[in-house]
Rosetta silent file (secondary structure, phi, psi, omega in degrees, C-alpha in Angstrom):
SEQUENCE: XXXXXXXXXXXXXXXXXXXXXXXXXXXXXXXXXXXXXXXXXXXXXXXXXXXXXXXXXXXXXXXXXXXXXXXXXXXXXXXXXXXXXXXXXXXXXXXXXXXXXXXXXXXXXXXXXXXXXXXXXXXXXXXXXXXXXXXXXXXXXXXXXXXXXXXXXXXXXXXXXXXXXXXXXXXXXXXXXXXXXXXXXXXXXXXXXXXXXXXXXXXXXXXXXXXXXXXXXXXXXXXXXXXXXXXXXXXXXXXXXXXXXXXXXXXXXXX
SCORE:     score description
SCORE:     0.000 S_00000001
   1 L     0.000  133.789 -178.886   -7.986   13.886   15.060 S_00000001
   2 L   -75.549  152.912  161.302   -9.567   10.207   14.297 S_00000001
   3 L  -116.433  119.892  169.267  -12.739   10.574   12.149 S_00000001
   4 L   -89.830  117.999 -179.875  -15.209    7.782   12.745 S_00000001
   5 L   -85.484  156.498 -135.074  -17.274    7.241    9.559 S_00000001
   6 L   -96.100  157.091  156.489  -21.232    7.109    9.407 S_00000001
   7 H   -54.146  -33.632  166.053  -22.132    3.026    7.614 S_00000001
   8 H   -57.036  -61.073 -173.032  -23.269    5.935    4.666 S_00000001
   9 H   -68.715  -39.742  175.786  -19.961    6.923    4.473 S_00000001
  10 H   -50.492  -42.027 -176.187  -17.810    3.154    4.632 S_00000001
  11 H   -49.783  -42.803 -151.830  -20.659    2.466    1.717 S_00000001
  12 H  -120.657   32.546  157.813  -19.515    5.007   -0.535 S_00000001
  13 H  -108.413  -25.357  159.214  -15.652    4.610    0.317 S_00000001
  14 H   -27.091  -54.342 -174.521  -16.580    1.122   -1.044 S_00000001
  15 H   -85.164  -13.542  144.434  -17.360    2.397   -4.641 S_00000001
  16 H   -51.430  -78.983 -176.000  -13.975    4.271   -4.376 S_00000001
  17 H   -46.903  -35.700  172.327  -12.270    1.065   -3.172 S_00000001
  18 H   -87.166   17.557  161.126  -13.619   -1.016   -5.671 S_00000001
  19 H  -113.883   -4.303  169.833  -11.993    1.091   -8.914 S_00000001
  20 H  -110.870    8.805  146.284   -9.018    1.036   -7.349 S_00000001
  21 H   -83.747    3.605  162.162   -8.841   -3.008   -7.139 S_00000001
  22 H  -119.215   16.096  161.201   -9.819   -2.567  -10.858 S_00000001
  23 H   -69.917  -59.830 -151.583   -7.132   -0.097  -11.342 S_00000001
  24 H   -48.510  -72.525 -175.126   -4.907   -2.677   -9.473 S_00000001
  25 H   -78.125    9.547  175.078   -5.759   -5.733  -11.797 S_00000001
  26 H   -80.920  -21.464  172.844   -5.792   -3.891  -15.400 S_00000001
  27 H   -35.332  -68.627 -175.121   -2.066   -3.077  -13.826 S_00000001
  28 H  -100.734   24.371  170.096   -0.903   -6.274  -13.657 S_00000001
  29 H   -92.724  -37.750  174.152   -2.878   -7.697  -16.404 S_00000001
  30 H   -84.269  -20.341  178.094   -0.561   -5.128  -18.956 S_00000001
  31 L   -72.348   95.488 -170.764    2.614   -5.781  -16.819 S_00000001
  32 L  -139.828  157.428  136.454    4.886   -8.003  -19.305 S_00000001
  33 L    -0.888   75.691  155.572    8.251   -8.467  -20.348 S_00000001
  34 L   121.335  -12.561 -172.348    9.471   -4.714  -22.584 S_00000001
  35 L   -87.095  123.173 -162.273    6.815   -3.028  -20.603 S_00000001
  36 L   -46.112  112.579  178.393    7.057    0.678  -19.709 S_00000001
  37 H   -47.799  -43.551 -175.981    6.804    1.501  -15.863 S_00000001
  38 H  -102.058   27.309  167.363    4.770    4.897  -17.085 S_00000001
  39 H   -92.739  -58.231  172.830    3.125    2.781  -19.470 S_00000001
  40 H   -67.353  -24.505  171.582    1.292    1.016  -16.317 S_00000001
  41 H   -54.093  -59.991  165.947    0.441    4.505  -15.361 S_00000001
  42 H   -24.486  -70.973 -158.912   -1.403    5.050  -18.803 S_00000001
  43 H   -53.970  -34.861  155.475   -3.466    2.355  -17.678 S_00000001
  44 H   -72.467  -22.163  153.070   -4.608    3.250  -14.713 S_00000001
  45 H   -62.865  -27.764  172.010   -5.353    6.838  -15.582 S_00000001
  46 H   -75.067  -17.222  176.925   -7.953    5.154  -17.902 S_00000001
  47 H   -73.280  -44.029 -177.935   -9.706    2.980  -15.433 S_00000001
  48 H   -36.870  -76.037  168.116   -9.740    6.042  -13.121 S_00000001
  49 H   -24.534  -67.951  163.822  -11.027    8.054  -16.089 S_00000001
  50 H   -73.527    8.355 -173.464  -13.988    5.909  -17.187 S_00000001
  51 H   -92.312  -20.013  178.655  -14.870    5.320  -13.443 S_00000001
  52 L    81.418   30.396 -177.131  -15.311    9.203  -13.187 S_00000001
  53 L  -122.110  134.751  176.769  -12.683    9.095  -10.329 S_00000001
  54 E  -101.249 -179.635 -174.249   -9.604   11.427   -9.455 S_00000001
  55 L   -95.491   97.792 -170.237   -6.553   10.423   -8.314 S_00000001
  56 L   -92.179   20.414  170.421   -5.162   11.642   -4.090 S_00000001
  57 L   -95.415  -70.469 -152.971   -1.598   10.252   -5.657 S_00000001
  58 L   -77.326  138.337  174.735   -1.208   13.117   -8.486 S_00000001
  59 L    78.698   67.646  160.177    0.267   16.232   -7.280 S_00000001
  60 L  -118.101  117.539 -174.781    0.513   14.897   -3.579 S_00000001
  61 L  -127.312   44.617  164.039    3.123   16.362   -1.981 S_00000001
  62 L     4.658  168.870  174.478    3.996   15.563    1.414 S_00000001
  63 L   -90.956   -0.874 -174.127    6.408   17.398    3.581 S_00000001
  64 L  -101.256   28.405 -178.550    9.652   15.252    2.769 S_00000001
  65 L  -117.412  159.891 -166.369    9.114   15.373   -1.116 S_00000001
  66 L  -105.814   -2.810  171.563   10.601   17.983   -3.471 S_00000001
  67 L  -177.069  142.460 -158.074    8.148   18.178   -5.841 S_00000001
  68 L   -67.569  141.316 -150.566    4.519   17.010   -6.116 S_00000001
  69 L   -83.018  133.578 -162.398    4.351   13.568   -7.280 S_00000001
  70 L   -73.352    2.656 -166.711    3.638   12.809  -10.808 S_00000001
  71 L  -127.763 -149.676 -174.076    1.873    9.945  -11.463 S_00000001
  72 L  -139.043  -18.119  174.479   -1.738    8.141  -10.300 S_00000001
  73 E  -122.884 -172.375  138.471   -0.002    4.662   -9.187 S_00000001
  74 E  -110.920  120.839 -170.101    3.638    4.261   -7.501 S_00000001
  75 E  -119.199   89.383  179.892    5.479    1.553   -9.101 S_00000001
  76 E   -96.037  144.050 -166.099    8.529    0.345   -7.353 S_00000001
  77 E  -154.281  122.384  174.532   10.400   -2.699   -8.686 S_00000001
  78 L    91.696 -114.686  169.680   12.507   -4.709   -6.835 S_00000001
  79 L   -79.715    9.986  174.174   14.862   -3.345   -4.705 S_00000001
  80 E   -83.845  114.604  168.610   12.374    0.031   -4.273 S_00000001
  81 E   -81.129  -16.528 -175.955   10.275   -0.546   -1.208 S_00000001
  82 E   163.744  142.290  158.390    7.275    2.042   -1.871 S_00000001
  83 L    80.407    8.279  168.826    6.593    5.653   -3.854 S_00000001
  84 L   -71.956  141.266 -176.619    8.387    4.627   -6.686 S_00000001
  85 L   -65.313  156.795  173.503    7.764    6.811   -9.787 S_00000001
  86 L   -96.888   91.762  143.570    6.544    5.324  -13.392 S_00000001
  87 L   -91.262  173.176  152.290    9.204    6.238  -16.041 S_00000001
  88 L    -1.423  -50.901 -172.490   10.680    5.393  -18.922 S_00000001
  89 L   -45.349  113.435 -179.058   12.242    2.083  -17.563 S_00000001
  90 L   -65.527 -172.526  151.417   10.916   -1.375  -18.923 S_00000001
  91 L  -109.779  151.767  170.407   10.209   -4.608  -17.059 S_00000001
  92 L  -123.832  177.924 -178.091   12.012   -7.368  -17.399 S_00000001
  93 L   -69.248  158.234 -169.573   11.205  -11.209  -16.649 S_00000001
  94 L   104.403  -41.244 -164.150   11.932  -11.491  -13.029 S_00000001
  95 L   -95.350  171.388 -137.856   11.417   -8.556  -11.667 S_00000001
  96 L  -147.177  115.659 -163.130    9.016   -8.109   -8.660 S_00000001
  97 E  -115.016  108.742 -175.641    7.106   -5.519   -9.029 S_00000001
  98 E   -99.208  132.378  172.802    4.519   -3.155   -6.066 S_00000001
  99 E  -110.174  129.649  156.988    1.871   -1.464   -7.398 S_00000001
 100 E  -137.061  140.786 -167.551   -0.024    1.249   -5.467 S_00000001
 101 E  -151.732  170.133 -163.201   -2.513    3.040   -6.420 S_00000001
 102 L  -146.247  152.389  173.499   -5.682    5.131   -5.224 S_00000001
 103 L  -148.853  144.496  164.221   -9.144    6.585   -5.868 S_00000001
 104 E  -126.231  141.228 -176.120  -11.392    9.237   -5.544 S_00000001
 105 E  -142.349  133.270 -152.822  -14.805    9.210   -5.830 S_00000001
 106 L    40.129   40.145  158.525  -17.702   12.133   -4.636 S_00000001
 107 L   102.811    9.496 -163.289  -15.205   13.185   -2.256 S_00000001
 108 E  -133.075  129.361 -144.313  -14.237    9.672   -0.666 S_00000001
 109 L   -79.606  167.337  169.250  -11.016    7.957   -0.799 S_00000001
 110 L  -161.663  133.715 -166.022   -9.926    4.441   -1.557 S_00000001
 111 L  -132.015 -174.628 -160.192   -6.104    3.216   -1.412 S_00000001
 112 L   167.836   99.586 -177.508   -4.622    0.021   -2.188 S_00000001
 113 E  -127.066  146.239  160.723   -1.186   -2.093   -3.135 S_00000001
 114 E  -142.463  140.590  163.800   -0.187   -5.422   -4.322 S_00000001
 115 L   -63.773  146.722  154.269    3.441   -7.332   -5.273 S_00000001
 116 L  -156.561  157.961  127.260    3.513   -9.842   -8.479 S_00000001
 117 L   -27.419   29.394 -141.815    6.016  -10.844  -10.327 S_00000001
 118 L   -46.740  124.431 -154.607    6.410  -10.209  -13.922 S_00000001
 119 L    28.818 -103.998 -175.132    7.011  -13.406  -16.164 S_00000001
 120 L   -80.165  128.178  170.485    9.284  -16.409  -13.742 S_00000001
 121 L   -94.699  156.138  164.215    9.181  -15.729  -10.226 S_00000001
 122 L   -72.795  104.882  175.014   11.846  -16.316   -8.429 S_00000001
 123 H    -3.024  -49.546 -179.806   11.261  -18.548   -5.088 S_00000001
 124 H   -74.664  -36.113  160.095   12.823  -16.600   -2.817 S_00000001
 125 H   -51.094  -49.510 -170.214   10.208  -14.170   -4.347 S_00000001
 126 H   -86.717  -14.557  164.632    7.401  -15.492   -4.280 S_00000001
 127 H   -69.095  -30.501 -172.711    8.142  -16.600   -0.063 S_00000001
 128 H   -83.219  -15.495 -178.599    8.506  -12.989    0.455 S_00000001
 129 H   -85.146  -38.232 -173.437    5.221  -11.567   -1.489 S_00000001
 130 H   -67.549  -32.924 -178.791    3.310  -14.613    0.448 S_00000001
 131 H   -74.735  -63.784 -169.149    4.311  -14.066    3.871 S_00000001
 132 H   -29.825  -44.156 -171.032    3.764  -10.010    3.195 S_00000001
 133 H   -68.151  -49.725  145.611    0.160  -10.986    1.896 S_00000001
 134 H    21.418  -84.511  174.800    0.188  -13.078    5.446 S_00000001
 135 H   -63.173  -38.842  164.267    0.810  -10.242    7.216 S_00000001
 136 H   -59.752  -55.469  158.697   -1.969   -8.296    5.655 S_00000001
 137 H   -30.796  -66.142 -160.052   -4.215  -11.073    6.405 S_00000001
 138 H   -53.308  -46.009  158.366   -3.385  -11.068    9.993 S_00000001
 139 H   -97.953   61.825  120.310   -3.891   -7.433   10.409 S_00000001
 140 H   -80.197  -68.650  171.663   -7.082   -7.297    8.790 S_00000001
 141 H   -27.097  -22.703 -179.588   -8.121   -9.959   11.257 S_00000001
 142 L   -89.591  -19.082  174.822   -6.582   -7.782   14.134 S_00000001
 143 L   -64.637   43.937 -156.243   -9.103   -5.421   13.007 S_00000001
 144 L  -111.292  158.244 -175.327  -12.111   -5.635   15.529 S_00000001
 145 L   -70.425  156.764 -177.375  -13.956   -3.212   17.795 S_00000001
 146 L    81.095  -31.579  142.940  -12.718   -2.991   21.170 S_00000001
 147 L   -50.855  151.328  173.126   -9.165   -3.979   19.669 S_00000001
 148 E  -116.603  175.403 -168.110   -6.352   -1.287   19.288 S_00000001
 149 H   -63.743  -45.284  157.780   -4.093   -0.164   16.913 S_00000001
 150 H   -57.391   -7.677  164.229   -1.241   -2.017   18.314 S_00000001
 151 H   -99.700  -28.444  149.290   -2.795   -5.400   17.971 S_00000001
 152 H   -42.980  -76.017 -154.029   -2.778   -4.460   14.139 S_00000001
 153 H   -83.418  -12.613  162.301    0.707   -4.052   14.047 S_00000001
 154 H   -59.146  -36.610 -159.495    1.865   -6.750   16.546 S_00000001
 155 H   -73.190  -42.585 -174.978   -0.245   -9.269   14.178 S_00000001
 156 H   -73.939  -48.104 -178.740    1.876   -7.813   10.629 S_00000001
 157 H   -64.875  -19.186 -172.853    5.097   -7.544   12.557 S_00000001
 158 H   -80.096  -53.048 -166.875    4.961  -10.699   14.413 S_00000001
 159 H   -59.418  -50.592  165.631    4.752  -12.411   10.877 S_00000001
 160 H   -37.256  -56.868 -137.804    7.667  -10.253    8.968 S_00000001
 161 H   -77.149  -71.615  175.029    9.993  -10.770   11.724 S_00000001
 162 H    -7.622  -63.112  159.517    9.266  -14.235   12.136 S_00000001
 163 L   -67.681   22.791 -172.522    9.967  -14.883    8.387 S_00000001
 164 L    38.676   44.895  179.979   13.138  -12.992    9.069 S_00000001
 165 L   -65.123 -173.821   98.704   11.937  -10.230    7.154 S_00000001
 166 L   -62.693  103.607 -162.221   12.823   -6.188    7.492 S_00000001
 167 L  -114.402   94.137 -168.142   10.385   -3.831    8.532 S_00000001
 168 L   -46.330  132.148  174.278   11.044   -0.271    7.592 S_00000001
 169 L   -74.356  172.968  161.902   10.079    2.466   10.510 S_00000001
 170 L    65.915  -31.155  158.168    8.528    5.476    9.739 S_00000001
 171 L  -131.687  158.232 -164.867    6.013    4.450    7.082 S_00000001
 172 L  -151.654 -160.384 -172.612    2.890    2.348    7.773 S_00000001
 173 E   -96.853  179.237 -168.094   -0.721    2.038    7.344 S_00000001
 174 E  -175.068  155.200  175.910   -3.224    5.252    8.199 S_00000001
 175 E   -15.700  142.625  173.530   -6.247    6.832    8.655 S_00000001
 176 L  -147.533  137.368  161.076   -8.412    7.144    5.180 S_00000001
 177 L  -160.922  -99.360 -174.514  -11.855    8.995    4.638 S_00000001
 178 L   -91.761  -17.774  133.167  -12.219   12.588    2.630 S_00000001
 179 L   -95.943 -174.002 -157.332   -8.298   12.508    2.580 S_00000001
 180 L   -86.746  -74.487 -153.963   -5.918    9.712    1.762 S_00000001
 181 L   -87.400  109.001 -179.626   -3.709    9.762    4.499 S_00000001
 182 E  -134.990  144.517  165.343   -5.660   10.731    8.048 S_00000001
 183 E   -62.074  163.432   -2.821   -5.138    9.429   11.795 S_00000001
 184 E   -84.247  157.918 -172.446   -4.560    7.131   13.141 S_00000001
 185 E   -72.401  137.893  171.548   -1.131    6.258   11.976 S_00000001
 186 E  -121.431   94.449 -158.616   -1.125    2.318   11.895 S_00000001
 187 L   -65.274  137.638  166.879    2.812    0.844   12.330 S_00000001
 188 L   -77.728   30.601  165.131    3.657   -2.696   10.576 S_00000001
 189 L  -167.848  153.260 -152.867    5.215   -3.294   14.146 S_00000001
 190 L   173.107  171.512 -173.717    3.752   -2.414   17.479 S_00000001
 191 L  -120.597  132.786  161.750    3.187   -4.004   21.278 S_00000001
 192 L   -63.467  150.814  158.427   -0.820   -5.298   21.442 S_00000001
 193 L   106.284  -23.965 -171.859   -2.651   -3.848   23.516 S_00000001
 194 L  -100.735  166.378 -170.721   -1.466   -0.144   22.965 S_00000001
 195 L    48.359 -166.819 -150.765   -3.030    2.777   21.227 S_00000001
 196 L   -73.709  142.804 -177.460   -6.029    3.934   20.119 S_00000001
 197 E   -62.007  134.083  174.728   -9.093    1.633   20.519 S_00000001
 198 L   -97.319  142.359 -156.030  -10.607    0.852   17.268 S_00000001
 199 L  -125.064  156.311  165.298  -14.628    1.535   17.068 S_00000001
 200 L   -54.474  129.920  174.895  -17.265    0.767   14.543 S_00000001
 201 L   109.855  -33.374  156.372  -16.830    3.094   11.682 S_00000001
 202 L   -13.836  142.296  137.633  -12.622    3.431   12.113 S_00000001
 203 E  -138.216  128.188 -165.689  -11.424    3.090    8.495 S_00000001
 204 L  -103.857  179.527  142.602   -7.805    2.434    8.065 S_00000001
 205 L  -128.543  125.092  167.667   -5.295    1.439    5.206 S_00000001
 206 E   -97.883  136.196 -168.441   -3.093   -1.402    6.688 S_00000001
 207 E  -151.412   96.215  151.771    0.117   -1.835    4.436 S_00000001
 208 E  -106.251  149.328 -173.903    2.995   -3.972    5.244 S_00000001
 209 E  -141.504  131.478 -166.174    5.974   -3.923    3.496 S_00000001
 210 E  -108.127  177.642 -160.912    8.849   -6.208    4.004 S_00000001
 211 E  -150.980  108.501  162.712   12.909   -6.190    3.109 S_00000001
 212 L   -86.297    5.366  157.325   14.011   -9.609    2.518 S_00000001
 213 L  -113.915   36.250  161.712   17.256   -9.295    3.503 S_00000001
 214 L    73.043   -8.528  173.721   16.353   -8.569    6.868 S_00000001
 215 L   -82.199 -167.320 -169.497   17.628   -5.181    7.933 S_00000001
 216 L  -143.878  -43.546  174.411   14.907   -2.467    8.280 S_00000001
 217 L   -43.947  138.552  177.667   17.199    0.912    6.718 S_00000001
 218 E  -133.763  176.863  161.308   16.237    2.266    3.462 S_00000001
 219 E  -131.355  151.807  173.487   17.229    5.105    1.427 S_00000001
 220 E   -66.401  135.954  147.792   15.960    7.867   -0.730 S_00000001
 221 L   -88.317  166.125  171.613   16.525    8.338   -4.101 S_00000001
 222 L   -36.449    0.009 -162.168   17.453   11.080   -6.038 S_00000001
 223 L  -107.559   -0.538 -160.543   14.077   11.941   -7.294 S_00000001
 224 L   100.838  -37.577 -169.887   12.991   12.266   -3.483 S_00000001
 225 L   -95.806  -69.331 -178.821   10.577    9.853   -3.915 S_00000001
 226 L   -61.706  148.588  161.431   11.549    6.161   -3.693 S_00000001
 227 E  -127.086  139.833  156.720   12.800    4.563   -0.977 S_00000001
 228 E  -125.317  165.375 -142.110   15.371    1.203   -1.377 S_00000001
 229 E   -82.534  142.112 -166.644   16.414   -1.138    0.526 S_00000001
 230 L  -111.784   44.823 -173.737   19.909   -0.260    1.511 S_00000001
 231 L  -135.681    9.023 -149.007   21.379   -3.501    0.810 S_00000001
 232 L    21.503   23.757  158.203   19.552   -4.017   -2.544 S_00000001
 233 L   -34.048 -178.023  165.590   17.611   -6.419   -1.265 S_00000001
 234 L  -125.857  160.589 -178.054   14.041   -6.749   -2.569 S_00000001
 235 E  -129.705  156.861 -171.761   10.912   -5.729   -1.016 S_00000001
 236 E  -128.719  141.125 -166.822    7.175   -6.942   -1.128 S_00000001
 237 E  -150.075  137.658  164.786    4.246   -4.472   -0.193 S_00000001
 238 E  -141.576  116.459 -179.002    0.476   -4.914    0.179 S_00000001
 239 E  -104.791  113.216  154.843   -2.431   -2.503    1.051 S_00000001
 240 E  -102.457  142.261  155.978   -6.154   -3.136    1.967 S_00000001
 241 L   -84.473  134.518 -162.063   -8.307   -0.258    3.074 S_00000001
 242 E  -135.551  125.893 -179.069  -10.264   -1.729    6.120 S_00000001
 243 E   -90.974  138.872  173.013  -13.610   -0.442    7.803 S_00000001
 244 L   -81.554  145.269 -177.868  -13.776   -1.812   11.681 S_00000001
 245 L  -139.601 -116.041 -163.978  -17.379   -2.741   11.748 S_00000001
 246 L  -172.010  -16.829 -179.160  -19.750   -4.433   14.670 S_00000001
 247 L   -88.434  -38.101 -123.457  -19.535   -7.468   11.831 S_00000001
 248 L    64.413 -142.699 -162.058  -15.878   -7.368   11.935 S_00000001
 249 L   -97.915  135.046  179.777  -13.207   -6.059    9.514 S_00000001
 250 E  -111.496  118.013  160.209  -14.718   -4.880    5.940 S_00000001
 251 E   -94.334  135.114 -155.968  -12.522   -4.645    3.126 S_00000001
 252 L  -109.417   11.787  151.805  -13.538   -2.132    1.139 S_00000001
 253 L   -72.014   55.777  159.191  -10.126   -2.529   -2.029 S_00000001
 254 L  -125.445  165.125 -176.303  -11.669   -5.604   -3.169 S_00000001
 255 L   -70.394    0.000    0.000  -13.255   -6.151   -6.988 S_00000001
């Protein structure tokens, strides 16, 4: 069932969305050269912490995962497309890194991801995090009353594909209010015109995430959790959460 939220409630998914864009940039402000994937974790439990905010990543357990997931961001790097865990593993210069991460605060959700780079990006890198961010743009913009859900994901898919991009099925952007994940489901690819009409008060997370070597298959890893690309391509991922408004589209993941 869609839940359309009251202008009280987008307000105070706001003050959730704004600690988790200052989750986001103490993230990549500590993201160097030697540094510990569950290191970046630290950091973001403390922003959480002094914000007086929980976490709808730890202990979230879906039905395809094997055990509830351990951390407060997902940090996949490189050829990891989304849900990767923070461990032990450093960064190195180069690598291309998606952060996602989430907050809760008096009972109301806020979600969020962005790609960067860690020391020299690579070119080919930095066309694939730019078009992705693109893509976000366009479906926020696709985001208007009287528009549907499928004019979201025609605007992010028409842009991937274009840049001869990969667009993984099966996960996409979604519902958000008093839980993280709620309908409707919102696909980074789609026909305009179809599914449900979006109304003032709709709040979504729109997330596209691309495969730069152009297939769309991924795979699990062993932990359950990650998915990669299954050509070890690399992938670029970005999340806003976005209230439909009578105004237009409100992002409420901004500082």
């Amino acid at each position: 069932m869609v839940e359309i939220k009251t202008d009280a409630s987008v307000d105070a998914m706001r003050v959730a969305g704004r600690v988790v864009a200052e989750a986001l940039a103490a993230v990549r402000a500590a993201a160097a050269p030697g540094v510990r994937l569950r290191e970046l974790d630290e950091v973001a439990r403390t922003v959480l912490s002094e914000a007086g905010a929980g976490s709808p990543f730890l202990g979230y357990r879906p039905s395809f995962a094997p055990t509830p997931f351990p951390a407060v961001i997902c940090a996949s790097v490189n050829d990891a497309i989304v849900h990767g865990i923070p461990d032990a593993s450093r960064l190195r210069d180069g690598d291309l890194v998606s952060i996602d991460c989430g907050a809760v605060v008096d009972g109301w959700t806020g979600d969020a991801a962005v790609s960067f780079t860690v020391g020299t990006p690579r070119p080919e890198d930095r066309r694939l995090m730019d078009v992705t961010r693109q893509a976000l743009a366009a479906g926020i913009a696709a985001a208007m009353v009287g528009a549907r859900i499928g004019d979201i994901s025609h605007a992010i898919g028409s842009v991937g594909r274009a840049a001869g991009y990969g667009i993984p099925d099966d996960f996409g952007g979604h519902g958000i209010g008093r839980r993280m994940h709620e309908d409707p489901a919102v696909p980074n690819e789609g026909r305009p015109g179809r599914g449900f009409v979006l109304r003032h008060g709709l709040v979504i997370a729109i997330e596209p995430m691309f495969l730069s070597g152009g297939r769309d298959d991924y795979r699990p890893d062993d932990d359950g959790w990650t998915l990669r690309t299954t050509d070890g391509s690399r992938a670029a991922h970005f999340e806003h959460t976005v209230a439909v408004t009578e105004n237009g589209p409100r992002v409420l993941t901004v500082p």
